[in-house]
Amino acid sequence: MKKIVLIRHGESLWNKKNIFTGWTDIKLSKKGIKEAKNAGILLKKNNFIFDYAYTSFLKRAIHTLWKILYALDLSWINITKSWKLNERHYGKLQGYNKNEISKIYGKKKVLEWRRSYKISPPKIKNNDKRYPGNEIKYKKLKHNEIPIGESLLDTFNRVIPYWKNNIKNKLKKKSTIIIVAHGNSLRALIKYLDKISDKKIINLNIPTGIPLIYEFKNNFDIYNKYYIKK
């Protein structure tokens, strides 16, 4: 039986303040650190041992993974970090409080930007201080790979090829893999794995710090799926 464990990072400082975060590299809050440690404890209690780990380029996911592996005494396993597992880029919304933005644009429009599948928020320009190309961690990316504002579809289009060409191939050789990523990069992957429609994906929300388990048959059909909460 092949298994993957999907975990959304613990609460970040901007999650706590209800701010659009996206690719902004924000630390975990005290609650987020506790959630990460608790996820590790839950996995240890349920006898999980991982062969390999994946995470994004963003510290809130990386640090969550570190704390989970520390709790499992698995700090030594190999980790691959990829920008393709980063959170969705929220364009001009990044750094702004969600309630304040709703007052400016209206709740309906902001909900559309946040939850719809194909509609992206207003995009930033390359000279914006929030442009990811300004950061050293993305210096190897091509200009057309650097997002300036993404819909969930855009996120899907970078996450799923990475799943097919990298993670799935690794899972063929390993039995259990953990992926610590973000609300929208995980929504994209779950949409693909569960064959969720464009319309129904609007209602999917991923809780922070709760392990979601997928068990696969040898042909990668889903055998079982469940959250660990105890």
CSV table of C-alpha atoms in Angstrom, one decimal:
chain,number,residue,atom,x,y,z
A,1,MET,CA,0.0,0.0,0.0
A,2,LYS,CA,1.4,3.4,-1.0
A,3,LYS,CA,0.5,6.4,1.2
A,4,ILE,CA,0.8,10.1,1.1
A,5,VAL,CA,0.1,12.4,4.0
A,6,LEU,CA,-0.9,16.0,3.1
A,7,ILE,CA,-0.6,18.7,5.7
A,8,ARG,CA,-1.3,22.4,5.4
A,9,HIS,CA,1.3,24.4,7.4
A,10,GLY,CA,0.4,25.6,10.9
A,11,GLU,CA,-1.2,29.0,11.4
A,12,SER,CA,1.1,31.8,10.2
A,13,LEU,CA,1.4,35.3,11.7
A,14,TRP,CA,-0.6,36.7,8.8
A,15,ASN,CA,-3.2,33.9,9.0
A,16,LYS,CA,-3.8,35.1,12.6
A,17,LYS,CA,-4.2,38.7,11.4
A,18,ASN,CA,-6.5,37.6,8.5
A,19,ILE,CA,-4.1,39.0,5.8
A,20,PHE,CA,-3.7,37.7,2.3
A,21,THR,CA,-0.3,36.0,2.4
A,22,GLY,CA,0.3,34.1,-0.9
A,23,TRP,CA,4.1,34.0,-1.7
A,24,THR,CA,5.0,36.4,1.1
A,25,ASP,CA,7.4,34.5,3.4
A,26,ILE,CA,5.7,34.8,6.8
A,27,LYS,CA,6.7,32.8,10.0
A,28,LEU,CA,4.4,30.5,12.0
A,29,SER,CA,2.5,32.0,14.9
A,30,LYS,CA,2.7,30.5,18.4
A,31,LYS,CA,-0.5,28.6,17.6
A,32,GLY,CA,1.0,27.5,14.3
A,33,ILE,CA,4.1,26.1,16.0
A,34,LYS,CA,1.8,24.2,18.4
A,35,GLU,CA,-0.2,22.9,15.5
A,36,ALA,CA,2.9,21.6,13.7
A,37,LYS,CA,4.2,19.8,16.8
A,38,ASN,CA,0.7,18.3,17.4
A,39,ALA,CA,0.6,17.0,13.9
A,40,GLY,CA,3.9,15.2,14.5
A,41,ILE,CA,2.5,13.8,17.7
A,42,LEU,CA,-0.6,12.5,16.0
A,43,LEU,CA,1.4,10.9,13.2
A,44,LYS,CA,3.7,9.2,15.8
A,45,LYS,CA,0.7,8.0,17.8
A,46,ASN,CA,-0.6,6.4,14.6
A,47,ASN,CA,2.7,4.8,13.8
A,48,PHE,CA,3.6,6.7,10.7
A,49,ILE,CA,7.2,6.4,9.3
A,50,PHE,CA,8.1,8.4,6.2
A,51,ASP,CA,10.5,7.5,3.4
A,52,TYR,CA,10.6,11.0,1.9
A,53,ALA,CA,9.3,14.5,2.3
A,54,TYR,CA,8.2,17.4,0.1
A,55,THR,CA,7.5,21.0,0.9
A,56,SER,CA,7.5,24.5,-0.7
A,57,PHE,CA,10.0,27.3,-0.7
A,58,LEU,CA,8.1,29.2,2.1
A,59,LYS,CA,9.2,29.0,5.7
A,60,ARG,CA,5.8,28.5,7.2
A,61,ALA,CA,5.6,25.1,5.4
A,62,ILE,CA,9.3,24.2,5.8
A,63,HIS,CA,9.2,24.9,9.6
A,64,THR,CA,6.0,22.9,10.0
A,65,LEU,CA,7.7,20.0,8.2
A,66,TRP,CA,10.8,20.3,10.4
A,67,LYS,CA,8.7,20.2,13.6
A,68,ILE,CA,6.7,17.2,12.4
A,69,LEU,CA,9.8,15.2,11.5
A,70,TYR,CA,11.5,16.2,14.8
A,71,ALA,CA,8.5,14.7,16.7
A,72,LEU,CA,8.8,11.5,14.6
A,73,ASP,CA,12.6,11.3,15.1
A,74,LEU,CA,12.8,11.4,11.3
A,75,SER,CA,14.9,14.7,10.8
A,76,TRP,CA,17.4,12.7,8.8
A,77,ILE,CA,15.1,11.7,5.9
A,78,ASN,CA,15.5,13.5,2.5
A,79,ILE,CA,13.4,16.6,1.8
A,80,THR,CA,12.7,18.1,-1.6
A,81,LYS,CA,11.6,21.8,-1.6
A,82,SER,CA,9.9,23.1,-4.7
A,83,TRP,CA,8.4,26.5,-5.5
A,84,LYS,CA,5.7,24.6,-7.4
A,85,LEU,CA,4.2,23.6,-4.1
A,86,ASN,CA,4.0,27.3,-3.0
A,87,GLU,CA,0.8,28.9,-2.0
A,88,ARG,CA,-1.3,30.6,-4.7
A,89,HIS,CA,0.1,34.1,-5.5
A,90,TYR,CA,-2.6,36.6,-4.5
A,91,GLY,CA,-1.3,39.5,-6.6
A,92,LYS,CA,-2.3,42.9,-5.4
A,93,LEU,CA,-4.2,41.4,-2.5
A,94,GLN,CA,-1.0,40.2,-0.8
A,95,GLY,CA,-0.3,42.0,2.5
A,96,TYR,CA,-3.9,43.4,2.9
A,97,ASN,CA,-6.4,42.4,5.5
A,98,LYS,CA,-9.3,40.4,4.0
A,99,ASN,CA,-12.0,42.4,5.8
A,100,GLU,CA,-10.5,45.7,4.7
A,101,ILE,CA,-10.3,44.6,1.0
A,102,SER,CA,-13.9,43.4,1.2
A,103,LYS,CA,-15.0,46.9,2.2
A,104,ILE,CA,-13.2,48.3,-0.8
A,105,TYR,CA,-14.2,45.8,-3.5
A,106,GLY,CA,-17.3,44.2,-1.9
A,107,LYS,CA,-17.6,40.8,-0.3
A,108,LYS,CA,-18.9,39.1,-3.4
A,109,LYS,CA,-15.9,40.2,-5.5
A,110,VAL,CA,-13.4,39.2,-2.9
A,111,LEU,CA,-15.0,35.8,-2.4
A,112,GLU,CA,-14.8,35.3,-6.1
A,113,TRP,CA,-11.1,36.1,-6.1
A,114,ARG,CA,-10.5,33.9,-3.1
A,115,ARG,CA,-12.6,30.8,-3.9
A,116,SER,CA,-13.4,30.6,-7.6
A,117,TYR,CA,-11.4,28.2,-9.8
A,118,LYS,CA,-10.6,30.3,-12.9
A,119,ILE,CA,-10.7,34.0,-11.7
A,120,SER,CA,-7.4,35.5,-10.4
A,121,PRO,CA,-7.1,38.6,-8.2
A,122,PRO,CA,-5.6,41.8,-9.7
A,123,LYS,CA,-2.0,41.2,-10.8
A,124,ILE,CA,1.0,43.1,-9.6
A,125,LYS,CA,3.7,44.5,-11.9
A,126,ASN,CA,7.3,43.5,-12.1
A,127,ASN,CA,8.4,46.6,-10.3
A,128,ASP,CA,6.2,45.9,-7.3
A,129,LYS,CA,8.1,45.1,-4.1
A,130,ARG,CA,6.0,42.0,-3.8
A,131,TYR,CA,7.3,40.6,-7.1
A,132,PRO,CA,8.8,37.2,-6.4
A,133,GLY,CA,11.6,37.8,-9.0
A,134,ASN,CA,13.2,40.1,-6.4
A,135,GLU,CA,13.9,37.3,-4.1
A,136,ILE,CA,17.1,35.2,-4.3
A,137,LYS,CA,15.2,31.9,-3.7
A,138,TYR,CA,13.5,32.4,-7.1
A,139,LYS,CA,16.6,33.5,-9.1
A,140,LYS,CA,16.6,30.3,-11.2
A,141,LEU,CA,13.1,30.7,-12.4
A,142,LYS,CA,12.4,31.8,-15.9
A,143,HIS,CA,10.5,35.1,-16.3
A,144,ASN,CA,7.3,33.4,-17.5
A,145,GLU,CA,7.4,31.0,-14.5
A,146,ILE,CA,7.2,33.8,-11.9
A,147,PRO,CA,3.6,34.5,-10.9
A,148,ILE,CA,2.2,38.0,-10.5
A,149,GLY,CA,-1.3,36.9,-9.4
A,150,GLU,CA,-2.9,33.4,-9.8
A,151,SER,CA,-6.2,31.8,-9.9
A,152,LEU,CA,-6.6,28.3,-8.4
A,153,LEU,CA,-6.5,27.0,-12.0
A,154,ASP,CA,-3.0,28.6,-12.4
A,155,THR,CA,-1.9,27.0,-9.2
A,156,PHE,CA,-3.3,23.6,-10.4
A,157,ASN,CA,-1.3,24.0,-13.6
A,158,ARG,CA,2.0,24.1,-11.7
A,159,VAL,CA,1.1,21.6,-8.9
A,160,ILE,CA,-0.3,18.7,-10.9
A,161,PRO,CA,2.6,18.4,-13.4
A,162,TYR,CA,4.9,18.4,-10.4
A,163,TRP,CA,2.8,15.6,-8.8
A,164,LYS,CA,2.8,13.5,-12.0
A,165,ASN,CA,6.5,14.0,-12.9
A,166,ASN,CA,8.1,14.1,-9.5
A,167,ILE,CA,6.1,13.1,-6.4
A,168,LYS,CA,4.2,10.2,-8.1
A,169,ASN,CA,7.4,8.8,-9.6
A,170,LYS,CA,9.0,9.0,-6.1
A,171,LEU,CA,6.0,7.3,-4.6
A,172,LYS,CA,6.5,4.3,-7.0
A,173,LYS,CA,9.9,3.7,-5.2
A,174,LYS,CA,8.8,4.7,-1.7
A,175,SER,CA,5.9,3.5,0.4
A,176,THR,CA,5.0,6.6,2.5
A,177,ILE,CA,5.6,10.3,1.6
A,178,ILE,CA,4.6,13.4,3.5
A,179,ILE,CA,3.8,16.7,1.7
A,180,VAL,CA,3.6,19.9,3.8
A,181,ALA,CA,2.3,22.7,1.7
A,182,HIS,CA,-0.5,25.4,1.6
A,183,GLY,CA,-4.2,25.8,1.4
A,184,ASN,CA,-4.4,26.4,-2.3
A,185,SER,CA,-1.6,24.1,-3.5
A,186,LEU,CA,-3.2,21.3,-1.6
A,187,ARG,CA,-6.7,22.3,-2.8
A,188,ALA,CA,-5.3,21.9,-6.3
A,189,LEU,CA,-3.8,18.5,-5.6
A,190,ILE,CA,-7.0,17.2,-3.8
A,191,LYS,CA,-9.1,18.5,-6.7
A,192,TYR,CA,-7.0,16.3,-9.1
A,193,LEU,CA,-6.9,13.2,-6.8
A,194,ASP,CA,-10.6,13.3,-5.9
A,195,LYS,CA,-11.8,14.5,-9.3
A,196,ILE,CA,-13.6,17.5,-7.8
A,197,SER,CA,-15.5,19.7,-10.3
A,198,ASP,CA,-14.6,23.3,-10.9
A,199,LYS,CA,-17.8,24.3,-9.2
A,200,LYS,CA,-17.6,22.2,-6.1
A,201,ILE,CA,-13.9,23.0,-5.4
A,202,ILE,CA,-15.2,26.4,-4.2
A,203,ASN,CA,-16.4,24.7,-1.0
A,204,LEU,CA,-13.2,22.9,-0.2
A,205,ASN,CA,-11.2,24.3,2.7
A,206,ILE,CA,-8.1,22.7,4.1
A,207,PRO,CA,-7.6,23.0,7.9
A,208,THR,CA,-4.1,24.0,9.2
A,209,GLY,CA,-2.0,21.3,10.9
A,210,ILE,CA,-4.3,18.3,10.4
A,211,PRO,CA,-2.9,15.3,8.6
A,212,LEU,CA,-4.9,14.1,5.6
A,213,ILE,CA,-4.0,10.5,4.5
A,214,TYR,CA,-4.4,9.0,1.0
A,215,GLU,CA,-3.8,5.3,0.6
A,216,PHE,CA,-3.3,4.0,-3.0
A,217,LYS,CA,-3.6,0.7,-4.7
A,218,ASN,CA,-0.6,-0.3,-6.9
A,219,ASN,CA,-2.3,1.3,-9.9
A,220,PHE,CA,-2.7,4.6,-7.9
A,221,ASP,CA,-6.4,4.3,-7.6
A,222,ILE,CA,-7.4,5.7,-4.2
A,223,TYR,CA,-8.1,2.9,-1.7
A,224,ASN,CA,-8.8,5.0,1.3
A,225,LYS,CA,-8.8,8.6,2.5
A,226,TYR,CA,-9.1,10.0,6.0
A,227,TYR,CA,-8.0,12.8,8.4
A,228,ILE,CA,-6.1,12.1,11.6
A,229,LYS,CA,-7.5,14.2,14.5
A,230,LYS,CA,-6.8,12.0,17.5
